[in-house]
Amino acid sequence: MARASRTFVCQSCGAVTPRWAGRCESCGEWNTIVEEQAESSGVGGGPLKVVGKKGRQIELVSMAGETADPPRLVTGVTEFDRVCGGGLVPGSALLVGGDPGIGKSTLLLQAMAALGRKGADVVYISGEEAIAQVRMRARRLGLADAAVQLGAETNLKDIIATLETGKAPAAVVIDSIQTMWSEALESAPGTVSQVRATAQDLVRFAKRHGTAIILVGHVTKDGQIAGPRVVEHMVDCVLYFEGERGHQFRILRAVKNRFGPANEIGVFEMGELGLQEVPNPSALFLGERDGETNGSAVFAGIEGTRPVLVEIQALVAQSSLGTPRRAVVGWDSGRLSMVLAVLDARCGLTLGGQDVYLNVAGGLRINEPAADLAVAGALVSSITGNALPSDCVIFGEISLSGAIRPVSQMEARLKEAEKLGFKRAILPTSTARQRPSTGLALTEISDLAGLVAYLAAGETRRPRERRSNDL
């Protein structure tokens, strides 16, 4: 008689081990390994052997050729369509993750309602809420009249049987993938085995029927979608919904996209009528800026294909503790440690006994190294007490030697700053080929010591700034 095969699977990263352990060797998490039944087994618990005739021969084609761009389902929610690469692609699978209560269900309900009003056949399957709760949210958002078919079910077999009845819908939302379960497995819903099996069946349905499937995924305490190693590689697009509960802004970020640019962002503002699009996020992030303040710098960054200006705030204070604090919000703490070390070793600024607090205003999280110079400028400004000019933007990458390296798309950054009324910029020294064309007064800095000297000199003794059209 066939014996059930048992494995031990980490619920955080999906790693499989032959026996139970308190700590996962792959991801380092504690108490995440759970015993699960294998998805398929043969006699004696061994792997199931595939028998039967040989596989069919597939057609191979030359790489040289033309293929039409995939058609798009444009929802009309501009920021959502931008992050997806121009709209939903029929037959694709998307994974949307975010913290509980951040607005994932609200955003997808608005997107499906916009598609339904255009005549598309869309379905919203909720595994966490009853239909009455979804209808209540729709009425609050003013979407009750949209042609969206609702369902409340967690049995994957019943869901797929319903979707295959009649014409396949254009788009389907599964909220959420962790609540789905398959009868073929004995594991509880939310385990890695169930998430992997149900996600694979839904992706297979999307490819076979040309339906755009959107899966909602929960986020772990580390900010990663639960079971990322077994879900993210199955889908075509992975979106993260970010934002701080204390801010009304929400950021939808693409970290993987097979049909468009990755790292693209869409900006929304949470209001009484749901999520409202923000066409100009730079003006929004800088709207409450206090002007010329010590420890503040305006960074001109690039998020995907869009230039974004954001304020970086820093505070350096004498520490009363044996180990000074390093508090960072919106930036990489390891990168901050590197900038502090370079300021200490190359510029003579001793910060080992100081508490350092760094914040990216507006709830945006910055990932690019071009923010190094803006962070250093905010730190030096807080130390010296000399504020950066209120009409100045700053960007550049800092190397371990203290040199300031040029960054990509400098002209796009400066044009965005000029459009918002900024008059000058601090940027890395560039060659004649790299030098951007702009009307801003440019101050080029070759090393970090030059920035420290610039801020320590004060406004009256700073070197003459030049304009690019003066060259």
Short mmCIF file of C-alpha atoms in Angstrom, two decimals:
data_model
loop_
_atom_site.label_atom_id
_atom_site.label_comp_id
_atom_site.label_asym_id
_atom_site.label_seq_id
_atom_site.Cartn_x
_atom_site.Cartn_y
_atom_site.Cartn_z
CA MET A 1 0.00 0.00 0.00
CA ALA A 2 1.32 3.48 -0.88
CA ARG A 3 2.72 5.32 2.08
CA ALA A 4 2.15 9.07 2.45
CA SER A 5 5.36 11.04 2.00
CA ARG A 6 6.07 13.73 4.57
CA THR A 7 8.41 16.66 4.23
CA PHE A 8 9.35 19.62 6.42
CA VAL A 9 8.87 23.00 4.72
CA CYS A 10 9.87 26.48 5.91
CA GLN A 11 6.80 28.71 5.84
CA SER A 12 8.94 31.81 5.31
CA CYS A 13 11.17 30.89 2.35
CA GLY A 14 9.80 27.52 1.14
CA ALA A 15 12.99 25.54 1.77
CA VAL A 16 12.46 21.76 2.18
CA THR A 17 14.40 19.78 4.81
CA PRO A 18 14.36 16.03 5.57
CA ARG A 19 13.72 16.59 9.30
CA TRP A 20 12.38 19.20 11.65
CA ALA A 21 14.66 21.92 13.01
CA GLY A 22 14.08 24.97 15.14
CA ARG A 23 15.87 27.29 12.71
CA CYS A 24 15.73 27.32 8.92
CA GLU A 25 19.21 27.06 7.42
CA SER A 26 18.17 28.91 4.25
CA CYS A 27 16.60 32.11 5.59
CA GLY A 28 17.61 31.99 9.27
CA GLU A 29 14.04 32.29 10.62
CA TRP A 30 13.10 30.49 13.83
CA ASN A 31 10.08 28.20 14.35
CA THR A 32 8.94 28.40 10.71
CA ILE A 33 9.48 24.74 9.69
CA VAL A 34 6.23 22.76 9.53
CA GLU A 35 5.62 19.14 8.58
CA GLU A 36 3.60 18.81 5.38
CA GLN A 37 2.47 16.00 3.13
CA ALA A 38 4.21 15.87 -0.23
CA GLU A 39 2.11 16.89 -3.20
CA SER A 40 2.58 13.56 -4.94
CA SER A 41 4.21 10.28 -4.00
CA GLY A 42 4.66 6.86 -5.40
CA VAL A 43 4.97 3.42 -3.85
CA GLY A 44 6.97 3.45 -0.63
CA GLY A 45 6.90 7.25 -0.42
CA GLY A 46 9.21 7.68 -3.42
CA PRO A 47 8.68 10.10 -6.26
CA LEU A 48 5.76 9.42 -8.57
CA LYS A 49 6.99 7.94 -11.84
CA VAL A 50 5.51 9.24 -15.08
CA VAL A 51 4.53 6.46 -17.44
CA GLY A 52 2.96 6.49 -20.88
CA LYS A 53 3.90 7.50 -24.38
CA LYS A 54 6.66 9.90 -25.26
CA GLY A 55 5.98 13.64 -25.33
CA ARG A 56 5.02 15.42 -28.52
CA GLN A 57 7.52 17.38 -30.54
CA ILE A 58 7.25 21.16 -30.17
CA GLU A 59 7.87 23.71 -32.91
CA LEU A 60 11.10 25.68 -32.75
CA VAL A 61 11.29 29.07 -34.47
CA SER A 62 14.08 31.51 -35.27
CA MET A 63 14.80 34.40 -32.93
CA ALA A 64 14.83 36.75 -35.93
CA GLY A 65 11.25 37.74 -36.52
CA GLU A 66 8.52 40.15 -35.51
CA THR A 67 6.01 39.60 -32.74
CA ALA A 68 3.16 41.98 -32.09
CA ASP A 69 3.07 43.68 -28.70
CA PRO A 70 0.61 42.02 -26.33
CA PRO A 71 -2.78 43.76 -26.13
CA ARG A 72 -3.59 45.60 -22.93
CA LEU A 73 -6.62 45.88 -20.69
CA VAL A 74 -6.46 49.55 -19.74
CA THR A 75 -8.35 50.04 -16.48
CA GLY A 76 -8.37 53.83 -16.57
CA VAL A 77 -6.63 54.05 -13.17
CA THR A 78 -3.58 55.76 -14.67
CA GLU A 79 -1.11 55.09 -11.86
CA PHE A 80 -2.07 51.41 -11.70
CA ASP A 81 -1.77 51.04 -15.48
CA ARG A 82 1.62 52.78 -15.42
CA VAL A 83 3.06 50.33 -12.90
CA CYS A 84 1.70 47.36 -14.87
CA GLY A 85 3.47 48.62 -17.99
CA GLY A 86 0.47 50.18 -19.73
CA GLY A 87 -2.38 47.98 -18.50
CA LEU A 88 -3.14 44.34 -17.77
CA VAL A 89 -1.94 41.77 -20.29
CA PRO A 90 -4.48 39.00 -21.08
CA GLY A 91 -3.20 35.65 -19.87
CA SER A 92 -0.79 37.19 -17.35
CA ALA A 93 -0.56 36.65 -13.61
CA LEU A 94 0.11 39.47 -11.14
CA LEU A 95 0.97 39.28 -7.45
CA VAL A 96 0.10 42.30 -5.28
CA GLY A 97 1.54 42.37 -1.75
CA GLY A 98 1.41 44.81 1.12
CA ASP A 99 0.81 45.26 4.82
CA PRO A 100 -2.66 44.51 6.22
CA GLY A 101 -4.97 47.49 5.83
CA ILE A 102 -2.67 49.35 3.44
CA GLY A 103 -5.35 49.46 0.71
CA LYS A 104 -4.71 46.47 -1.57
CA SER A 105 -8.36 45.39 -1.72
CA THR A 106 -9.51 48.98 -2.18
CA LEU A 107 -7.15 49.58 -5.11
CA LEU A 108 -8.07 46.34 -6.89
CA LEU A 109 -11.78 46.89 -6.36
CA GLN A 110 -11.43 50.35 -7.93
CA ALA A 111 -9.45 48.92 -10.86
CA MET A 112 -11.98 46.12 -11.46
CA ALA A 113 -14.88 48.58 -11.22
CA ALA A 114 -13.20 50.79 -13.85
CA LEU A 115 -12.82 47.77 -16.15
CA GLY A 116 -16.43 46.70 -15.51
CA ARG A 117 -17.72 50.13 -16.47
CA LYS A 118 -15.90 49.78 -19.78
CA GLY A 119 -17.82 46.59 -20.54
CA ALA A 120 -15.17 44.04 -19.58
CA ASP A 121 -16.23 40.85 -17.81
CA VAL A 122 -14.44 40.92 -14.43
CA VAL A 123 -14.71 38.73 -11.33
CA TYR A 124 -13.67 39.47 -7.74
CA ILE A 125 -13.22 36.39 -5.52
CA SER A 126 -12.82 37.12 -1.81
CA GLY A 127 -11.52 34.45 0.53
CA GLU A 128 -11.31 36.69 3.58
CA GLU A 129 -14.49 38.77 3.47
CA ALA A 130 -18.14 37.98 2.93
CA ILE A 131 -19.97 39.39 -0.09
CA ALA A 132 -21.83 41.80 2.19
CA GLN A 133 -18.54 43.31 3.35
CA VAL A 134 -17.28 43.75 -0.22
CA ARG A 135 -20.56 45.40 -1.21
CA MET A 136 -20.32 47.74 1.78
CA ARG A 137 -16.87 48.87 0.67
CA ALA A 138 -18.09 49.31 -2.90
CA ARG A 139 -20.96 51.55 -1.72
CA ARG A 140 -18.57 53.63 0.38
CA LEU A 141 -16.31 54.13 -2.64
CA GLY A 142 -19.20 54.89 -5.00
CA LEU A 143 -18.65 51.72 -7.05
CA ALA A 144 -21.90 49.88 -6.38
CA ASP A 145 -23.15 50.42 -9.94
CA ALA A 146 -20.04 48.85 -11.57
CA ALA A 147 -20.50 45.53 -13.42
CA VAL A 148 -18.26 43.40 -11.18
CA GLN A 149 -19.22 39.83 -10.33
CA LEU A 150 -18.50 38.94 -6.71
CA GLY A 151 -17.78 35.58 -5.10
CA ALA A 152 -16.77 34.40 -1.63
CA GLU A 153 -14.99 31.03 -1.75
CA THR A 154 -11.69 29.42 -0.75
CA ASN A 155 -11.98 26.01 -2.45
CA LEU A 156 -9.83 26.32 -5.57
CA LYS A 157 -11.60 23.48 -7.37
CA ASP A 158 -14.96 25.23 -7.06
CA ILE A 159 -13.48 28.58 -8.11
CA ILE A 160 -11.91 27.23 -11.31
CA ALA A 161 -15.07 25.26 -12.17
CA THR A 162 -17.08 28.49 -11.83
CA LEU A 163 -14.65 30.51 -13.96
CA GLU A 164 -14.65 27.86 -16.70
CA THR A 165 -18.44 27.99 -17.00
CA GLY A 166 -19.30 29.97 -20.12
CA LYS A 167 -16.99 32.63 -21.50
CA ALA A 168 -13.79 33.14 -19.55
CA PRO A 169 -13.65 36.54 -17.78
CA ALA A 170 -11.18 39.20 -18.85
CA ALA A 171 -9.75 39.70 -15.35
CA VAL A 172 -10.05 37.89 -12.02
CA VAL A 173 -8.92 39.03 -8.56
CA ILE A 174 -8.12 36.39 -5.92
CA ASP A 175 -8.09 38.00 -2.46
CA SER A 176 -6.01 36.42 -1.09
CA ILE A 177 -3.84 33.52 -2.27
CA GLN A 178 -3.06 32.49 1.33
CA THR A 179 -6.73 31.63 1.94
CA MET A 180 -7.04 29.31 -1.06
CA TRP A 181 -6.81 25.53 -0.57
CA SER A 182 -6.79 22.46 -2.76
CA GLU A 183 -8.43 19.14 -1.92
CA ALA A 184 -5.41 17.30 -3.34
CA LEU A 185 -3.30 18.36 -0.34
CA GLU A 186 -3.84 17.73 3.35
CA SER A 187 -1.88 20.83 4.40
CA ALA A 188 -3.68 23.76 5.98
CA PRO A 189 -4.47 26.86 3.88
CA GLY A 190 -1.60 29.35 3.92
CA THR A 191 1.17 26.76 4.05
CA VAL A 192 3.83 26.78 1.36
CA SER A 193 2.50 23.61 -0.24
CA GLN A 194 -1.03 25.02 -0.57
CA VAL A 195 0.16 28.43 -1.78
CA ARG A 196 2.43 26.84 -4.38
CA ALA A 197 -0.20 24.41 -5.66
CA THR A 198 -3.10 26.88 -5.80
CA ALA A 199 -1.00 29.60 -7.40
CA GLN A 200 0.23 27.19 -10.07
CA ASP A 201 -3.33 26.09 -10.91
CA LEU A 202 -4.49 29.70 -11.19
CA VAL A 203 -1.55 30.65 -13.42
CA ARG A 204 -2.27 27.63 -15.61
CA PHE A 205 -5.92 28.76 -15.90
CA ALA A 206 -4.78 32.29 -16.88
CA LYS A 207 -2.48 31.04 -19.64
CA ARG A 208 -5.05 28.58 -21.00
CA HIS A 209 -8.02 30.98 -21.14
CA GLY A 210 -6.32 34.35 -21.68
CA THR A 211 -7.56 35.77 -18.37
CA ALA A 212 -5.55 38.28 -16.37
CA ILE A 213 -5.24 36.84 -12.86
CA ILE A 214 -4.41 39.17 -9.93
CA LEU A 215 -3.33 37.44 -6.72
CA VAL A 216 -3.27 39.30 -3.42
CA GLY A 217 -0.47 38.18 -1.08
CA HIS A 218 0.14 38.85 2.59
CA VAL A 219 3.39 40.38 3.75
CA THR A 220 5.60 38.95 6.50
CA LYS A 221 7.13 40.96 9.34
CA ASP A 222 10.23 41.53 7.20
CA GLY A 223 8.19 43.20 4.45
CA GLN A 224 8.33 40.27 2.03
CA ILE A 225 5.39 38.49 0.45
CA ALA A 226 4.82 35.25 2.36
CA GLY A 227 6.41 32.36 0.48
CA PRO A 228 8.19 34.61 -2.07
CA ARG A 229 10.46 31.91 -3.43
CA VAL A 230 7.54 29.70 -4.42
CA VAL A 231 5.15 32.38 -5.72
CA GLU A 232 7.13 35.23 -7.26
CA HIS A 233 8.80 33.14 -9.94
CA MET A 234 5.41 31.78 -11.08
CA VAL A 235 3.83 35.13 -11.90
CA ASP A 236 4.61 37.69 -14.59
CA CYS A 237 4.44 40.80 -12.43
CA VAL A 238 5.07 41.43 -8.71
CA LEU A 239 3.77 44.65 -7.17
CA TYR A 240 4.32 45.91 -3.64
CA PHE A 241 1.93 48.36 -2.01
CA GLU A 242 3.93 50.52 0.40
CA GLY A 243 3.12 53.34 2.79
CA GLU A 244 3.27 54.47 6.38
CA ARG A 245 0.09 54.40 8.45
CA GLY A 246 0.85 57.93 9.63
CA HIS A 247 0.87 59.25 6.04
CA GLN A 248 -1.96 59.39 3.55
CA PHE A 249 0.34 58.56 0.63
CA ARG A 250 0.56 55.04 -0.83
CA ILE A 251 3.24 53.82 -3.23
CA LEU A 252 2.59 50.97 -5.67
CA ARG A 253 5.99 49.65 -6.79
CA ALA A 254 6.77 47.04 -9.47
CA VAL A 255 9.70 44.83 -8.47
CA LYS A 256 9.24 42.38 -11.36
CA ASN A 257 7.48 42.90 -14.66
CA ARG A 258 7.82 40.75 -17.77
CA PHE A 259 5.72 43.18 -19.82
CA GLY A 260 7.07 46.54 -18.70
CA PRO A 261 9.78 48.35 -16.73
CA ALA A 262 10.60 47.17 -13.22
CA ASN A 263 10.95 49.62 -10.30
CA GLU A 264 8.16 51.77 -11.74
CA ILE A 265 6.01 53.43 -9.09
CA GLY A 266 2.47 54.75 -8.88
CA VAL A 267 1.51 57.26 -6.19
CA PHE A 268 -1.90 57.37 -4.53
CA GLU A 269 -3.45 59.42 -1.74
CA MET A 270 -5.86 57.72 0.64
CA GLY A 271 -9.07 59.70 1.10
CA GLU A 272 -12.70 59.26 2.01
CA LEU A 273 -13.53 57.98 -1.48
CA GLY A 274 -10.68 55.51 -1.62
CA LEU A 275 -7.32 55.89 -3.34
CA GLN A 276 -6.93 59.01 -5.47
CA GLU A 277 -4.23 59.22 -8.12
CA VAL A 278 -1.35 61.68 -7.70
CA PRO A 279 -0.15 62.80 -11.15
CA ASN A 280 2.72 64.94 -9.77
CA PRO A 281 4.19 63.18 -6.71
CA SER A 282 7.16 65.55 -6.43
CA ALA A 283 4.90 68.51 -5.67
CA LEU A 284 3.01 66.40 -3.15
CA PHE A 285 6.11 65.16 -1.30
CA LEU A 286 7.50 68.70 -1.09
CA GLY A 287 4.16 70.40 -0.36
CA GLU A 288 4.68 70.59 3.42
CA ARG A 289 8.38 71.44 3.33
CA ASP A 290 9.45 74.09 5.83
CA GLY A 291 11.92 75.78 3.49
CA GLU A 292 15.52 76.44 4.49
CA THR A 293 16.09 74.24 7.57
CA ASN A 294 19.19 72.67 9.06
CA GLY A 295 19.42 68.94 8.35
CA SER A 296 17.20 69.03 5.27
CA ALA A 297 18.08 68.28 1.64
CA VAL A 298 15.94 67.82 -1.48
CA PHE A 299 16.95 64.73 -3.43
CA ALA A 300 16.26 64.47 -7.16
CA GLY A 301 15.72 60.75 -7.75
CA ILE A 302 14.48 58.42 -10.45
CA GLU A 303 11.77 55.85 -9.72
CA GLY A 304 11.35 53.61 -12.75
CA THR A 305 10.91 56.02 -15.65
CA ARG A 306 9.70 58.94 -13.55
CA PRO A 307 11.86 61.62 -11.84
CA VAL A 308 10.72 62.24 -8.25
CA LEU A 309 11.85 64.95 -5.84
CA VAL A 310 11.68 64.14 -2.14
CA GLU A 311 12.94 65.74 1.06
CA ILE A 312 15.53 63.92 3.18
CA GLN A 313 15.71 64.96 6.83
CA ALA A 314 18.60 64.24 9.21
CA LEU A 315 19.25 64.99 12.88
CA VAL A 316 22.62 64.48 14.58
CA ALA A 317 22.60 64.82 18.38
CA GLN A 318 24.93 64.01 21.25
CA SER A 319 24.20 60.51 22.55
CA SER A 320 23.71 59.72 26.23
CA LEU A 321 23.97 55.98 25.57
CA GLY A 322 26.99 53.71 25.39
CA THR A 323 25.96 52.65 21.90
CA PRO A 324 24.63 55.59 19.84
CA ARG A 325 21.32 55.11 18.05
CA ARG A 326 20.94 54.85 14.27
CA ALA A 327 17.27 55.26 13.33
CA VAL A 328 16.44 55.16 9.61
CA VAL A 329 13.03 55.48 7.91
CA GLY A 330 12.78 55.10 4.13
CA TRP A 331 16.41 54.29 3.36
CA ASP A 332 18.91 51.46 3.75
CA SER A 333 20.49 51.45 7.22
CA GLY A 334 23.61 49.74 5.85
CA ARG A 335 24.04 52.53 3.32
CA LEU A 336 23.77 55.11 6.11
CA SER A 337 26.54 53.35 8.04
CA MET A 338 28.75 53.54 4.94
CA VAL A 339 28.14 57.29 4.51
CA LEU A 340 28.90 57.90 8.19
CA ALA A 341 32.13 55.90 7.90
CA VAL A 342 33.26 57.88 4.83
CA LEU A 343 32.49 61.19 6.59
CA ASP A 344 34.59 60.02 9.53
CA ALA A 345 37.54 58.56 7.59
CA ARG A 346 37.76 60.99 4.63
CA CYS A 347 36.35 64.25 6.04
CA GLY A 348 37.37 64.14 9.72
CA LEU A 349 33.81 64.37 11.06
CA THR A 350 33.65 62.22 14.18
CA LEU A 351 30.15 60.80 14.49
CA GLY A 352 30.88 57.69 16.56
CA GLY A 353 29.39 59.20 19.72
CA GLN A 354 26.40 60.86 18.04
CA ASP A 355 22.82 59.68 17.66
CA VAL A 356 21.79 59.82 14.01
CA TYR A 357 18.18 59.97 12.83
CA LEU A 358 17.33 59.88 9.12
CA ASN A 359 13.89 60.17 7.53
CA VAL A 360 12.57 60.28 3.97
CA ALA A 361 9.55 62.58 4.12
CA GLY A 362 6.22 61.43 2.72
CA GLY A 363 6.58 57.69 3.33
CA LEU A 364 8.55 56.99 0.14
CA ARG A 365 11.31 54.36 0.31
CA ILE A 366 14.45 55.18 -1.71
CA ASN A 367 16.64 52.39 -3.08
CA GLU A 368 19.05 54.03 -5.51
CA PRO A 369 22.68 54.94 -4.55
CA ALA A 370 22.22 58.43 -6.04
CA ALA A 371 20.72 59.50 -2.71
CA ASP A 372 24.13 59.17 -0.98
CA LEU A 373 25.11 62.80 -1.55
CA ALA A 374 21.70 64.11 -0.41
CA VAL A 375 21.96 62.07 2.80
CA ALA A 376 25.50 63.32 3.39
CA GLY A 377 24.36 66.89 2.75
CA ALA A 378 21.54 66.59 5.29
CA LEU A 379 23.93 65.08 7.86
CA VAL A 380 26.62 67.74 7.38
CA SER A 381 23.98 70.47 7.46
CA SER A 382 22.73 69.19 10.81
CA ILE A 383 26.28 69.03 12.21
CA THR A 384 27.44 72.47 11.01
CA GLY A 385 24.14 74.27 11.50
CA ASN A 386 24.32 75.69 7.97
CA ALA A 387 21.24 74.92 5.89
CA LEU A 388 21.30 74.04 2.23
CA PRO A 389 19.58 76.65 0.04
CA SER A 390 15.83 76.07 -0.10
CA ASP A 391 15.86 76.27 -3.91
CA CYS A 392 18.61 73.64 -4.32
CA VAL A 393 18.46 69.94 -5.21
CA ILE A 394 21.29 67.48 -4.67
CA PHE A 395 22.19 63.98 -5.90
CA GLY A 396 25.25 61.78 -6.42
CA GLU A 397 26.79 58.46 -5.40
CA ILE A 398 29.56 58.32 -2.80
CA SER A 399 32.41 55.81 -3.14
CA LEU A 400 34.46 54.46 -0.22
CA SER A 401 37.33 56.73 -1.25
CA GLY A 402 35.11 59.76 -0.76
CA ALA A 403 34.83 60.50 -4.48
CA ILE A 404 31.45 61.53 -5.89
CA ARG A 405 30.42 59.43 -8.88
CA PRO A 406 28.08 60.58 -11.68
CA VAL A 407 24.65 58.97 -11.81
CA SER A 408 22.31 58.14 -14.67
CA GLN A 409 19.62 60.41 -16.13
CA MET A 410 21.01 63.61 -14.64
CA GLU A 411 19.23 65.78 -17.19
CA ALA A 412 15.82 64.28 -16.35
CA ARG A 413 16.41 64.94 -12.65
CA LEU A 414 17.36 68.56 -13.27
CA LYS A 415 14.42 69.20 -15.61
CA GLU A 416 12.01 67.97 -12.95
CA ALA A 417 13.65 70.29 -10.40
CA GLU A 418 13.48 73.23 -12.80
CA LYS A 419 9.80 72.53 -13.48
CA LEU A 420 9.05 72.75 -9.75
CA GLY A 421 10.80 76.09 -9.34
CA PHE A 422 14.26 75.11 -8.08
CA LYS A 423 17.10 77.41 -9.13
CA ARG A 424 20.30 75.45 -8.43
CA ALA A 425 21.69 71.98 -7.98
CA ILE A 426 24.65 70.23 -6.36
CA LEU A 427 25.78 67.26 -8.44
CA PRO A 428 28.88 65.19 -9.25
CA THR A 429 31.57 66.54 -11.56
CA SER A 430 30.75 65.41 -15.08
CA THR A 431 32.64 65.30 -18.35
CA ALA A 432 31.67 67.41 -21.35
CA ARG A 433 29.78 64.44 -22.80
CA GLN A 434 27.86 63.83 -19.57
CA ARG A 435 27.14 67.49 -18.73
CA PRO A 436 23.38 68.13 -18.74
CA SER A 437 21.74 71.05 -20.48
CA THR A 438 19.62 73.03 -18.04
CA GLY A 439 18.94 76.54 -16.81
CA LEU A 440 19.79 75.70 -13.20
CA ALA A 441 22.92 77.06 -11.53
CA LEU A 442 25.12 73.99 -11.09
CA THR A 443 27.69 73.35 -8.37
CA GLU A 444 29.85 70.37 -9.29
CA ILE A 445 31.59 68.50 -6.47
CA SER A 446 34.29 65.88 -7.06
CA ASP A 447 34.63 64.51 -3.51
CA LEU A 448 32.78 64.50 -0.20
CA ALA A 449 35.28 66.89 1.37
CA GLY A 450 34.14 69.48 -1.18
CA LEU A 451 30.55 69.19 0.06
CA VAL A 452 31.67 69.60 3.68
CA ALA A 453 33.66 72.71 2.72
CA TYR A 454 30.67 74.05 0.75
CA LEU A 455 28.36 73.78 3.75
CA ALA A 456 30.94 74.87 6.33
CA ALA A 457 31.72 78.04 4.34
CA GLY A 458 28.21 79.39 4.62
CA GLU A 459 26.16 81.26 2.02
CA THR A 460 28.39 84.35 1.80
CA ARG A 461 31.66 82.52 1.11
CA ARG A 462 30.44 79.78 -1.21
CA PRO A 463 32.09 79.53 -4.63
CA ARG A 464 30.38 81.09 -7.61
CA GLU A 465 27.84 78.74 -9.12
CA ARG A 466 27.76 78.36 -12.89
CA ARG A 467 25.00 77.63 -15.32
CA SER A 468 25.34 74.90 -17.90
CA ASN A 469 24.50 77.32 -20.72
CA ASP A 470 27.44 79.55 -19.65
CA LEU A 471 29.91 76.94 -20.87
#
